[in-house]
mmCIF file of N, CA and C in Angstrom:
data_model
loop_
_atom_site.group_PDB
_atom_site.id
_atom_site.type_symbol
_atom_site.label_atom_id
_atom_site.label_comp_id
_atom_site.label_asym_id
_atom_site.label_seq_id
_atom_site.Cartn_x
_atom_site.Cartn_y
_atom_site.Cartn_z
ATOM 1 N N MET A 1 110.375 116.844 89.397
ATOM 2 C CA MET A 1 110.495 115.729 90.242
ATOM 3 C C MET A 1 111.829 115.924 91.192
ATOM 4 N N HIS A 2 111.692 115.689 92.341
ATOM 5 C CA HIS A 2 112.614 115.953 93.521
ATOM 6 C C HIS A 2 113.918 115.458 93.454
ATOM 7 N N ASP A 3 115.129 116.209 93.507
ATOM 8 C CA ASP A 3 116.260 115.519 93.111
ATOM 9 C C ASP A 3 116.945 115.350 94.135
ATOM 10 N N PRO A 4 117.258 113.879 94.441
ATOM 11 C CA PRO A 4 117.819 113.309 95.758
ATOM 12 C C PRO A 4 119.133 114.340 96.163
ATOM 13 N N GLY A 5 119.944 114.542 95.039
ATOM 14 C CA GLY A 5 121.192 115.450 95.339
ATOM 15 C C GLY A 5 120.888 116.668 96.177
ATOM 16 N N GLN A 6 119.407 117.156 96.104
ATOM 17 C CA GLN A 6 119.333 118.375 96.824
ATOM 18 C C GLN A 6 118.264 117.994 98.110
ATOM 19 N N ALA A 7 118.605 117.024 98.618
ATOM 20 C CA ALA A 7 117.939 116.718 99.687
ATOM 21 C C ALA A 7 118.038 117.709 100.922
ATOM 22 N N GLY A 8 117.080 117.816 101.541
ATOM 23 C CA GLY A 8 117.385 118.775 102.672
ATOM 24 C C GLY A 8 117.835 117.851 104.117
ATOM 25 N N ALA A 9 118.177 118.613 105.198
ATOM 26 C CA ALA A 9 118.653 118.069 106.404
ATOM 27 C C ALA A 9 117.661 116.923 106.588
ATOM 28 N N GLY A 10 117.929 115.944 107.173
ATOM 29 C CA GLY A 10 117.028 115.281 107.543
ATOM 30 C C GLY A 10 116.057 114.135 106.463
ATOM 31 N N SER A 11 116.705 114.067 105.389
ATOM 32 C CA SER A 11 116.082 113.341 104.223
ATOM 33 C C SER A 11 116.801 112.193 104.366
ATOM 34 N N PRO A 12 115.920 111.062 104.199
ATOM 35 C CA PRO A 12 116.540 109.639 104.169
ATOM 36 C C PRO A 12 117.175 109.303 102.829
ATOM 37 N N CYS A 13 117.275 110.220 102.029
ATOM 38 C CA CYS A 13 117.754 109.941 100.657
ATOM 39 C C CYS A 13 119.081 109.938 100.984
ATOM 40 N N LYS A 14 119.728 109.557 99.698
ATOM 41 C CA LYS A 14 121.319 109.001 99.672
ATOM 42 C C LYS A 14 121.940 111.006 99.902
ATOM 43 N N GLY A 15 123.294 110.611 100.636
ATOM 44 C CA GLY A 15 123.852 112.167 100.763
ATOM 45 C C GLY A 15 122.836 112.903 102.146
ATOM 46 N N SER A 16 122.460 111.914 102.944
ATOM 47 C CA SER A 16 121.836 112.504 103.979
ATOM 48 C C SER A 16 122.576 113.233 104.972
ATOM 49 N N SER A 17 122.285 114.186 105.653
ATOM 50 C CA SER A 17 123.041 114.518 106.882
ATOM 51 C C SER A 17 122.689 113.671 108.163
ATOM 52 N N MET A 18 121.543 113.193 108.155
ATOM 53 C CA MET A 18 120.760 112.816 109.332
ATOM 54 C C MET A 18 121.206 111.392 109.564
ATOM 55 N N PRO A 19 122.033 111.433 110.762
ATOM 56 C CA PRO A 19 122.382 110.067 111.138
ATOM 57 C C PRO A 19 121.598 109.165 111.561
ATOM 58 N N ALA A 20 121.688 108.025 111.463
ATOM 59 C CA ALA A 20 120.678 106.918 111.679
ATOM 60 C C ALA A 20 120.774 106.579 113.201
ATOM 61 N N PRO A 21 119.734 106.152 113.655
ATOM 62 C CA PRO A 21 119.930 106.208 115.307
ATOM 63 C C PRO A 21 120.867 104.970 115.401
ATOM 64 N N ASP A 22 121.015 104.777 116.657
ATOM 65 C CA ASP A 22 122.031 103.817 117.389
ATOM 66 C C ASP A 22 122.110 102.725 116.326
ATOM 67 N N THR A 23 122.661 102.372 115.215
ATOM 68 C CA THR A 23 122.540 101.166 114.388
ATOM 69 C C THR A 23 123.702 100.536 114.475
ATOM 70 N N ASP A 24 124.668 100.826 115.348
ATOM 71 C CA ASP A 24 125.916 99.939 115.431
ATOM 72 C C ASP A 24 125.602 98.550 115.760
ATOM 73 N N PRO A 25 126.001 97.573 115.123
ATOM 74 C CA PRO A 25 125.683 96.079 115.353
ATOM 75 C C PRO A 25 126.876 95.855 116.672
ATOM 76 N N THR A 26 127.818 96.686 116.723
ATOM 77 C CA THR A 26 128.563 96.334 118.083
ATOM 78 C C THR A 26 128.079 96.608 119.424
ATOM 79 N N ALA A 27 126.989 97.702 119.219
ATOM 80 C CA ALA A 27 126.363 98.690 120.337
ATOM 81 C C ALA A 27 125.205 97.399 120.909
ATOM 82 N N HIS A 28 124.519 96.833 120.248
ATOM 83 C CA HIS A 28 123.779 95.894 120.398
ATOM 84 C C HIS A 28 124.055 94.325 119.694
ATOM 85 N N PRO A 29 124.985 93.667 120.062
ATOM 86 C CA PRO A 29 125.433 92.533 119.359
ATOM 87 C C PRO A 29 124.715 91.534 118.405
ATOM 88 N N THR A 30 123.555 91.441 118.937
ATOM 89 C CA THR A 30 122.575 90.523 118.292
ATOM 90 C C THR A 30 121.191 91.480 117.638
ATOM 91 N N ALA A 31 121.655 92.401 117.363
ATOM 92 C CA ALA A 31 120.362 93.426 116.847
ATOM 93 C C ALA A 31 120.013 92.851 115.538
ATOM 94 N N ASP A 32 120.965 91.886 114.811
ATOM 95 C CA ASP A 32 120.501 91.208 113.607
ATOM 96 C C ASP A 32 119.787 90.064 114.064
ATOM 97 N N ALA A 33 119.713 89.766 115.037
ATOM 98 C CA ALA A 33 119.102 88.409 115.680
ATOM 99 C C ALA A 33 117.511 88.817 115.431
ATOM 100 N N ALA A 34 117.010 89.887 115.719
ATOM 101 C CA ALA A 34 115.485 90.242 115.731
ATOM 102 C C ALA A 34 115.061 90.025 114.062
ATOM 103 N N ALA A 35 115.853 90.280 113.348
ATOM 104 C CA ALA A 35 115.452 90.056 111.735
ATOM 105 C C ALA A 35 115.707 88.626 111.167
ATOM 106 N N ASP A 36 116.464 87.840 111.987
ATOM 107 C CA ASP A 36 116.918 86.573 111.108
ATOM 108 C C ASP A 36 115.881 85.677 112.058
ATOM 109 N N PRO A 37 114.725 84.953 111.527
ATOM 110 C CA PRO A 37 113.962 84.153 111.910
ATOM 111 C C PRO A 37 114.564 82.770 112.517
ATOM 112 N N SER A 38 115.960 82.469 111.930
ATOM 113 C CA SER A 38 116.273 81.440 112.788
ATOM 114 C C SER A 38 117.153 81.701 113.955
ATOM 115 N N ALA A 39 117.432 82.743 114.524
ATOM 116 C CA ALA A 39 118.002 83.134 115.522
ATOM 117 C C ALA A 39 117.390 82.577 117.031
ATOM 118 N N ASP A 40 117.884 82.508 117.762
ATOM 119 C CA ASP A 40 117.196 82.541 118.893
ATOM 120 C C ASP A 40 116.354 83.484 119.431
ATOM 121 N N PRO A 41 115.236 83.351 119.383
ATOM 122 C CA PRO A 41 114.179 84.647 119.819
ATOM 123 C C PRO A 41 114.336 84.752 121.235
ATOM 124 N N SER A 42 114.540 84.169 122.082
ATOM 125 C CA SER A 42 114.879 84.524 123.849
ATOM 126 C C SER A 42 116.198 85.478 123.608
ATOM 127 N N ALA A 43 117.149 85.250 122.890
ATOM 128 C CA ALA A 43 118.332 86.353 122.711
ATOM 129 C C ALA A 43 118.040 87.685 121.970
ATOM 130 N N ALA A 44 117.085 87.562 121.167
ATOM 131 C CA ALA A 44 116.702 88.637 120.710
ATOM 132 C C ALA A 44 115.803 89.754 121.659
ATOM 133 N N GLU A 45 115.028 88.840 122.233
ATOM 134 C CA GLU A 45 114.140 89.637 123.334
ATOM 135 C C GLU A 45 115.055 90.305 124.550
ATOM 136 N N ARG A 46 116.164 89.516 124.940
ATOM 137 C CA ARG A 46 116.920 90.018 125.647
ATOM 138 C C ARG A 46 117.968 91.320 125.400
ATOM 139 N N ASP A 47 118.192 91.190 124.323
ATOM 140 C CA ASP A 47 118.603 92.699 123.340
ATOM 141 C C ASP A 47 117.716 93.560 123.250
ATOM 142 N N LEU A 48 116.484 93.279 122.850
ATOM 143 C CA LEU A 48 115.767 94.477 122.748
ATOM 144 C C LEU A 48 115.345 95.100 124.029
ATOM 145 N N ALA A 49 115.332 94.414 125.063
ATOM 146 C CA ALA A 49 115.055 94.584 126.553
ATOM 147 C C ALA A 49 116.219 95.589 126.815
ATOM 148 N N ASP A 50 117.380 96.015 126.376
ATOM 149 C CA ASP A 50 118.375 96.902 126.625
ATOM 150 C C ASP A 50 118.603 98.022 125.736
ATOM 151 N N VAL A 51 117.676 98.309 124.866
ATOM 152 C CA VAL A 51 117.623 99.037 123.984
ATOM 153 C C VAL A 51 116.476 100.061 124.315
ATOM 154 N N PRO A 52 116.871 101.193 124.590
ATOM 155 C CA PRO A 52 115.939 102.190 125.020
ATOM 156 C C PRO A 52 114.670 102.309 123.952
ATOM 157 N N ALA A 53 113.690 102.629 124.447
ATOM 158 C CA ALA A 53 112.406 102.792 123.740
ATOM 159 C C ALA A 53 112.579 104.009 122.266
ATOM 160 N N ALA A 54 113.041 105.084 122.699
ATOM 161 C CA ALA A 54 113.190 106.312 121.786
ATOM 162 C C ALA A 54 114.013 105.726 120.581
ATOM 163 N N GLU A 55 115.115 104.739 120.786
ATOM 164 C CA GLU A 55 115.791 103.911 119.646
ATOM 165 C C GLU A 55 115.219 103.034 118.829
ATOM 166 N N VAL A 56 114.034 102.417 119.600
ATOM 167 C CA VAL A 56 113.273 101.467 118.783
ATOM 168 C C VAL A 56 112.349 102.263 117.906
ATOM 169 N N ILE A 57 111.775 103.122 118.536
ATOM 170 C CA ILE A 57 110.824 103.923 117.564
ATOM 171 C C ILE A 57 111.958 104.613 116.720
ATOM 172 N N ALA A 58 112.925 105.615 116.829
ATOM 173 C CA ALA A 58 113.730 105.892 115.839
ATOM 174 C C ALA A 58 113.905 105.184 114.891
ATOM 175 N N THR A 59 114.359 103.765 115.014
ATOM 176 C CA THR A 59 114.923 103.083 113.992
ATOM 177 C C THR A 59 113.416 102.493 113.055
ATOM 178 N N VAL A 60 112.253 102.438 113.890
ATOM 179 C CA VAL A 60 111.292 102.146 113.207
ATOM 180 C C VAL A 60 110.731 103.215 112.212
ATOM 181 N N ALA A 61 111.104 104.310 112.602
ATOM 182 C CA ALA A 61 110.997 105.692 111.802
ATOM 183 C C ALA A 61 111.911 105.808 110.452
ATOM 184 N N VAL A 62 112.950 105.678 110.927
ATOM 185 C CA VAL A 62 113.773 105.713 109.518
ATOM 186 C C VAL A 62 113.564 104.357 108.752
ATOM 187 N N HIS A 63 113.004 103.203 109.001
ATOM 188 C CA HIS A 63 112.734 102.319 108.428
ATOM 189 C C HIS A 63 111.551 102.932 107.227
ATOM 190 N N LEU A 64 110.670 103.751 107.935
ATOM 191 C CA LEU A 64 109.596 104.066 107.144
ATOM 192 C C LEU A 64 109.812 105.207 106.315
ATOM 193 N N MET A 65 110.769 106.158 106.677
ATOM 194 C CA MET A 65 111.673 106.916 105.920
ATOM 195 C C MET A 65 112.075 106.487 104.528
ATOM 196 N N SER A 66 112.869 105.235 104.738
ATOM 197 C CA SER A 66 113.630 104.890 103.742
ATOM 198 C C SER A 66 112.525 103.836 102.577
ATOM 199 N N ALA A 67 111.492 103.619 103.411
ATOM 200 C CA ALA A 67 110.381 103.097 102.251
ATOM 201 C C ALA A 67 109.960 104.038 101.358
ATOM 202 N N SER A 68 109.516 105.150 102.396
ATOM 203 C CA SER A 68 108.535 106.037 101.405
ATOM 204 C C SER A 68 109.494 106.842 100.330
ATOM 205 N N ALA A 69 111.075 106.908 100.994
ATOM 206 C CA ALA A 69 111.715 107.686 99.913
ATOM 207 C C ALA A 69 111.723 106.723 98.296
ATOM 208 N N VAL A 70 111.876 105.377 98.809
ATOM 209 C CA VAL A 70 111.901 104.344 97.611
ATOM 210 C C VAL A 70 110.651 104.532 97.027
ATOM 211 N N LYS A 71 109.675 104.408 97.277
ATOM 212 C CA LYS A 71 108.235 104.535 96.794
ATOM 213 C C LYS A 71 108.139 105.972 95.947
ATOM 214 N N LEU A 72 108.381 106.886 96.339
ATOM 215 C CA LEU A 72 108.876 108.221 95.796
ATOM 216 C C LEU A 72 109.699 108.343 94.493
ATOM 217 N N GLY A 73 110.584 107.294 94.539
ATOM 218 C CA GLY A 73 111.506 107.387 93.460
ATOM 219 C C GLY A 73 112.561 108.035 93.789
ATOM 220 N N LEU A 74 113.230 108.209 95.045
ATOM 221 C CA LEU A 74 114.211 108.768 95.263
ATOM 222 C C LEU A 74 115.542 107.901 95.706
ATOM 223 N N GLY A 75 115.297 106.451 95.271
ATOM 224 C CA GLY A 75 116.174 105.389 95.711
ATOM 225 C C GLY A 75 116.952 105.139 94.464
ATOM 226 N N ASP A 76 117.841 103.900 94.593
ATOM 227 C CA ASP A 76 118.390 103.486 93.696
ATOM 228 C C ASP A 76 117.528 103.212 92.115
ATOM 229 N N GLU A 77 116.185 102.543 92.591
ATOM 230 C CA GLU A 77 115.604 102.194 91.694
ATOM 231 C C GLU A 77 114.921 103.273 90.754
ATOM 232 N N GLY A 78 114.844 104.363 91.350
ATOM 233 C CA GLY A 78 114.494 105.958 90.592
ATOM 234 C C GLY A 78 112.885 105.584 90.176
ATOM 235 N N GLU A 79 112.732 106.294 89.110
ATOM 236 C CA GLU A 79 111.445 106.558 88.555
ATOM 237 C C GLU A 79 110.667 104.894 88.728
ATOM 238 N N GLN A 80 111.466 104.130 88.275
ATOM 239 C CA GLN A 80 110.394 102.782 88.150
ATOM 240 C C GLN A 80 109.941 102.363 89.505
ATOM 241 N N ALA A 81 110.417 102.603 90.601
ATOM 242 C CA ALA A 81 109.784 102.425 91.781
ATOM 243 C C ALA A 81 108.773 103.247 92.341
ATOM 244 N N VAL A 82 108.410 104.269 91.710
ATOM 245 C CA VAL A 82 107.556 105.103 92.010
ATOM 246 C C VAL A 82 106.016 104.468 92.257
ATOM 247 N N ASP A 83 105.679 104.650 93.309
ATOM 248 C CA ASP A 83 104.048 104.007 93.646
ATOM 249 C C ASP A 83 103.524 105.185 94.905
ATOM 250 N N LEU A 84 102.827 106.094 94.312
ATOM 251 C CA LEU A 84 102.418 107.375 95.397
ATOM 252 C C LEU A 84 101.377 106.576 96.146
ATOM 253 N N ASP A 85 100.497 105.855 95.933
ATOM 254 C CA ASP A 85 99.550 105.525 96.885
ATOM 255 C C ASP A 85 100.113 104.529 98.072
ATOM 256 N N GLU A 86 101.419 103.638 97.556
ATOM 257 C CA GLU A 86 102.093 103.265 98.717
ATOM 258 C C GLU A 86 102.920 104.376 99.621
ATOM 259 N N ALA A 87 103.676 105.013 98.902
ATOM 260 C CA ALA A 87 104.095 106.278 99.567
ATOM 261 C C ALA A 87 103.420 107.063 100.681
ATOM 262 N N ARG A 88 102.105 107.473 100.084
ATOM 263 C CA ARG A 88 101.108 108.034 101.044
ATOM 264 C C ARG A 88 100.800 107.439 102.275
ATOM 265 N N LYS A 89 100.652 106.196 102.566
ATOM 266 C CA LYS A 89 100.544 105.299 103.641
ATOM 267 C C LYS A 89 101.804 104.852 104.230
ATOM 268 N N LEU A 90 102.792 104.982 103.727
ATOM 269 C CA LEU A 90 103.807 105.061 104.415
ATOM 270 C C LEU A 90 104.431 106.432 105.201
ATOM 271 N N ILE A 91 104.229 107.394 104.277
ATOM 272 C CA ILE A 91 104.650 108.824 105.076
ATOM 273 C C ILE A 91 103.223 109.186 106.009
ATOM 274 N N THR A 92 102.010 108.409 105.872
ATOM 275 C CA THR A 92 100.900 109.017 106.824
ATOM 276 C C THR A 92 101.474 108.181 108.159
ATOM 277 N N ALA A 93 101.816 106.898 108.143
ATOM 278 C CA ALA A 93 102.209 106.186 109.395
ATOM 279 C C ALA A 93 103.289 106.649 109.864
ATOM 280 N N LEU A 94 104.218 107.173 109.024
ATOM 281 C CA LEU A 94 105.484 107.859 109.820
ATOM 282 C C LEU A 94 104.965 109.265 110.501
ATOM 283 N N ALA A 95 104.003 109.972 110.006
ATOM 284 C CA ALA A 95 103.589 111.345 110.422
ATOM 285 C C ALA A 95 102.814 110.940 111.955
ATOM 286 N N GLY A 96 102.329 110.010 112.121
ATOM 287 C CA GLY A 96 101.391 109.203 113.081
ATOM 288 C C GLY A 96 102.344 109.061 114.284
ATOM 289 N N LEU A 97 103.620 107.927 113.581
ATOM 290 C CA LEU A 97 104.415 107.413 114.962
ATOM 291 C C LEU A 97 104.891 108.779 115.540
ATOM 292 N N VAL A 98 106.176 109.815 114.411
ATOM 293 C CA VAL A 98 106.573 110.836 114.914
ATOM 294 C C VAL A 98 105.805 111.785 115.867
ATOM 295 N N THR A 99 104.536 111.854 115.619
ATOM 296 C CA THR A 99 103.819 112.790 116.155
ATOM 297 C C THR A 99 103.489 112.482 117.689
ATOM 298 N N ALA A 100 102.891 111.048 117.865
ATOM 299 C CA ALA A 100 102.849 110.463 119.066
ATOM 300 C C ALA A 100 103.718 110.125 120.111
ATOM 301 N N ALA A 101 104.950 110.095 119.300
ATOM 302 C CA ALA A 101 106.147 109.803 120.174
ATOM 303 C C ALA A 101 106.999 110.795 120.230
ATOM 304 N N LYS A 102 106.534 112.133 119.834
ATOM 305 C CA LYS A 102 107.548 113.337 120.091
ATOM 306 C C LYS A 102 107.994 113.592 121.553
ATOM 307 N N PRO A 103 107.101 113.541 122.578
ATOM 308 C CA PRO A 103 107.316 113.641 123.709
ATOM 309 C C PRO A 103 108.749 112.779 124.074
ATOM 310 N N ASP A 104 108.637 111.701 123.676
ATOM 311 C CA ASP A 104 109.654 110.815 124.089
ATOM 312 C C ASP A 104 110.680 110.281 123.254
ATOM 313 N N LEU A 105 110.745 111.165 122.254
ATOM 314 C CA LEU A 105 112.059 110.951 121.186
ATOM 315 C C LEU A 105 113.291 111.605 121.687
ATOM 316 N N GLY A 106 113.620 112.420 122.500
ATOM 317 C CA GLY A 106 114.555 113.467 123.022
ATOM 318 C C GLY A 106 115.148 113.667 121.759
ATOM 319 N N ILE A 107 116.493 113.444 121.675
ATOM 320 C CA ILE A 107 117.316 114.081 120.536
ATOM 321 C C ILE A 107 117.106 113.345 119.147
ATOM 322 N N HIS A 108 116.051 112.342 119.026
ATOM 323 C CA HIS A 108 115.995 111.977 117.530
ATOM 324 C C HIS A 108 114.275 112.901 117.252
ATOM 325 N N ALA A 109 114.113 113.962 117.958
ATOM 326 C CA ALA A 109 112.420 114.068 117.589
ATOM 327 C C ALA A 109 113.121 115.229 116.456
ATOM 328 N N ASN A 110 114.181 115.855 116.372
ATOM 329 C CA ASN A 110 114.055 116.863 115.470
ATOM 330 C C ASN A 110 114.288 116.522 114.033
ATOM 331 N N PRO A 111 115.299 115.670 113.933
ATOM 332 C CA PRO A 111 115.604 114.620 112.954
ATOM 333 C C PRO A 111 114.406 114.103 112.075
ATOM 334 N N LEU A 112 113.704 113.406 112.936
ATOM 335 C CA LEU A 112 112.837 112.716 112.427
ATOM 336 C C LEU A 112 111.851 113.536 111.880
ATOM 337 N N ARG A 113 111.438 114.744 112.487
ATOM 338 C CA ARG A 113 110.451 115.514 112.234
ATOM 339 C C ARG A 113 110.990 116.331 110.752
ATOM 340 N N ASP A 114 112.136 116.429 110.643
ATOM 341 C CA ASP A 114 112.777 117.361 109.421
ATOM 342 C C ASP A 114 112.635 116.212 108.210
ATOM 343 N N GLY A 115 113.140 115.022 108.614
ATOM 344 C CA GLY A 115 112.973 114.027 107.399
ATOM 345 C C GLY A 115 111.247 113.710 106.989
ATOM 346 N N LEU A 116 110.629 113.724 108.243
ATOM 347 C CA LEU A 116 109.005 113.695 107.558
ATOM 348 C C LEU A 116 108.513 114.917 106.770
ATOM 349 N N GLN A 117 109.073 116.161 107.036
ATOM 350 C CA GLN A 117 108.678 117.203 106.007
ATOM 351 C C GLN A 117 109.505 117.010 104.882
ATOM 352 N N SER A 118 110.599 116.457 104.791
ATOM 353 C CA SER A 118 111.148 116.358 103.329
ATOM 354 C C SER A 118 110.421 115.542 102.525
ATOM 355 N N LEU A 119 109.901 114.191 102.984
ATOM 356 C CA LEU A 119 109.166 113.470 102.054
ATOM 357 C C LEU A 119 107.838 114.185 101.860
ATOM 358 N N GLN A 120 107.043 114.723 102.857
ATOM 359 C CA GLN A 120 105.976 115.325 102.600
ATOM 360 C C GLN A 120 105.975 116.350 101.423
ATOM 361 N N ARG A 121 107.337 116.970 101.471
ATOM 362 C CA ARG A 121 107.403 117.949 100.558
ATOM 363 C C ARG A 121 107.617 117.073 98.949
ATOM 364 N N ALA A 122 108.535 116.099 99.000
ATOM 365 C CA ALA A 122 109.069 115.421 98.106
ATOM 366 C C ALA A 122 107.722 114.691 97.434
ATOM 367 N N PHE A 123 106.796 114.193 98.375
ATOM 368 C CA PHE A 123 105.436 113.512 97.799
ATOM 369 C C PHE A 123 104.511 114.710 96.939
ATOM 370 N N ARG A 124 104.546 116.133 97.448
ATOM 371 C CA ARG A 124 103.745 117.066 96.634
ATOM 372 C C ARG A 124 104.492 117.238 95.505
ATOM 373 N N GLU A 125 105.803 117.261 95.291
ATOM 374 C CA GLU A 125 106.570 117.508 94.207
ATOM 375 C C GLU A 125 106.259 116.305 93.185
ATOM 376 N N ALA A 126 106.264 115.080 93.569
ATOM 377 C CA ALA A 126 106.210 113.906 92.730
ATOM 378 C C ALA A 126 104.745 113.745 92.265
ATOM 379 N N SER A 127 103.752 114.392 92.900
ATOM 380 C CA SER A 127 102.179 114.158 92.768
ATOM 381 C C SER A 127 101.841 115.043 91.541
ATOM 382 N N PRO A 128 101.346 114.393 89.989
ATOM 383 C CA PRO A 128 100.767 114.965 89.308
ATOM 384 C C PRO A 128 99.744 115.907 89.416
ATOM 385 N N SER A 129 99.060 116.032 90.703
ATOM 386 C CA SER A 129 98.179 116.891 91.053
ATOM 387 C C SER A 129 98.032 116.702 92.513
ATOM 388 N N PRO A 130 98.795 117.949 92.797
ATOM 389 C CA PRO A 130 98.996 118.042 94.489
ATOM 390 C C PRO A 130 97.902 118.032 95.422
ATOM 391 N N ASP A 131 97.871 117.490 96.463
ATOM 392 C CA ASP A 131 96.949 117.537 97.423
ATOM 393 C C ASP A 131 96.936 119.246 97.953
ATOM 394 N N ALA A 132 95.566 119.756 98.344
ATOM 395 C CA ALA A 132 95.344 120.998 99.079
ATOM 396 C C ALA A 132 96.309 120.980 100.086
ATOM 397 N N PRO A 133 96.681 122.285 100.667
ATOM 398 C CA PRO A 133 97.647 122.457 101.922
ATOM 399 C C PRO A 133 96.756 121.748 102.757
ATOM 400 N N GLY A 134 97.399 120.833 103.569
ATOM 401 C CA GLY A 134 96.904 120.456 104.871
ATOM 402 C C GLY A 134 96.211 118.893 104.427
ATOM 403 N N GLU A 135 96.127 118.490 103.337
ATOM 404 C CA GLU A 135 95.643 117.115 102.933
ATOM 405 C C GLU A 135 96.376 116.242 102.515
ATOM 406 N N GLY A 136 97.862 116.693 102.226
ATOM 407 C CA GLY A 136 98.745 115.500 101.986
ATOM 408 C C GLY A 136 99.314 114.538 102.968
ATOM 409 N N PRO A 137 100.077 113.464 102.504
ATOM 410 C CA PRO A 137 100.200 112.516 103.568
ATOM 411 C C PRO A 137 100.554 112.832 104.646
ATOM 412 N N GLY A 138 100.055 112.680 105.876
ATOM 413 C CA GLY A 138 100.360 112.822 107.272
ATOM 414 C C GLY A 138 100.079 114.535 107.768
ATOM 415 N N GLU A 139 99.747 115.244 106.807
ATOM 416 C CA GLU A 139 99.315 116.609 107.094
ATOM 417 C C GLU A 139 98.212 116.698 108.050
ATOM 418 N N ARG A 140 97.531 116.267 108.235
ATOM 419 C CA ARG A 140 96.179 116.088 109.149
ATOM 420 C C ARG A 140 96.916 115.828 110.794
ATOM 421 N N LEU A 141 98.249 115.152 110.627
ATOM 422 C CA LEU A 141 98.504 114.840 112.040
ATOM 423 C C LEU A 141 99.579 116.055 112.209
ATOM 424 N N THR A 142 100.558 116.477 111.350
ATOM 425 C CA THR A 142 101.331 117.506 111.523
ATOM 426 C C THR A 142 101.392 118.873 111.177
ATOM 427 N N GLY A 143 100.364 119.577 110.351
ATOM 428 C CA GLY A 143 99.902 120.608 109.427
ATOM 429 C C GLY A 143 100.682 120.367 108.079
ATOM 430 N N PRO A 144 100.049 121.378 107.511
ATOM 431 C CA PRO A 144 100.987 121.430 106.008
ATOM 432 C C PRO A 144 102.522 121.865 106.070
ATOM 433 N N VAL A 145 102.782 121.545 104.996
ATOM 434 C CA VAL A 145 104.373 121.741 105.078
ATOM 435 C C VAL A 145 104.833 122.870 104.024
#
């Protein structure tokens, strides 16, 4: 099983060296408004209009990474949260997003790619019968890890 303490650069696990994209609430004062259904939707739209697309994409990618890590048992819940079928779906979606958006991600591209590869390796390690090279989650979009 993958040890979260040995997570590589870009891993969404605890102790990660990968900085989250600009998630400072002071940078986007109502960033939480988008997640709060009781907030004024027009205010959330105005704030999202000021956020560069690359940051929105990177934020979504980080959420997919975090969810994948949890489903791989790398979160606080540990082994009891493992669901490899769900992890496969999340990692594949992440691979599609990162691959499609790579030309537009700028400084976020390499850390997101590294995080994706860390999750693909963690998936292989967590699988009782690992997929053939190139057949793991998202590997058809990114190549084998």
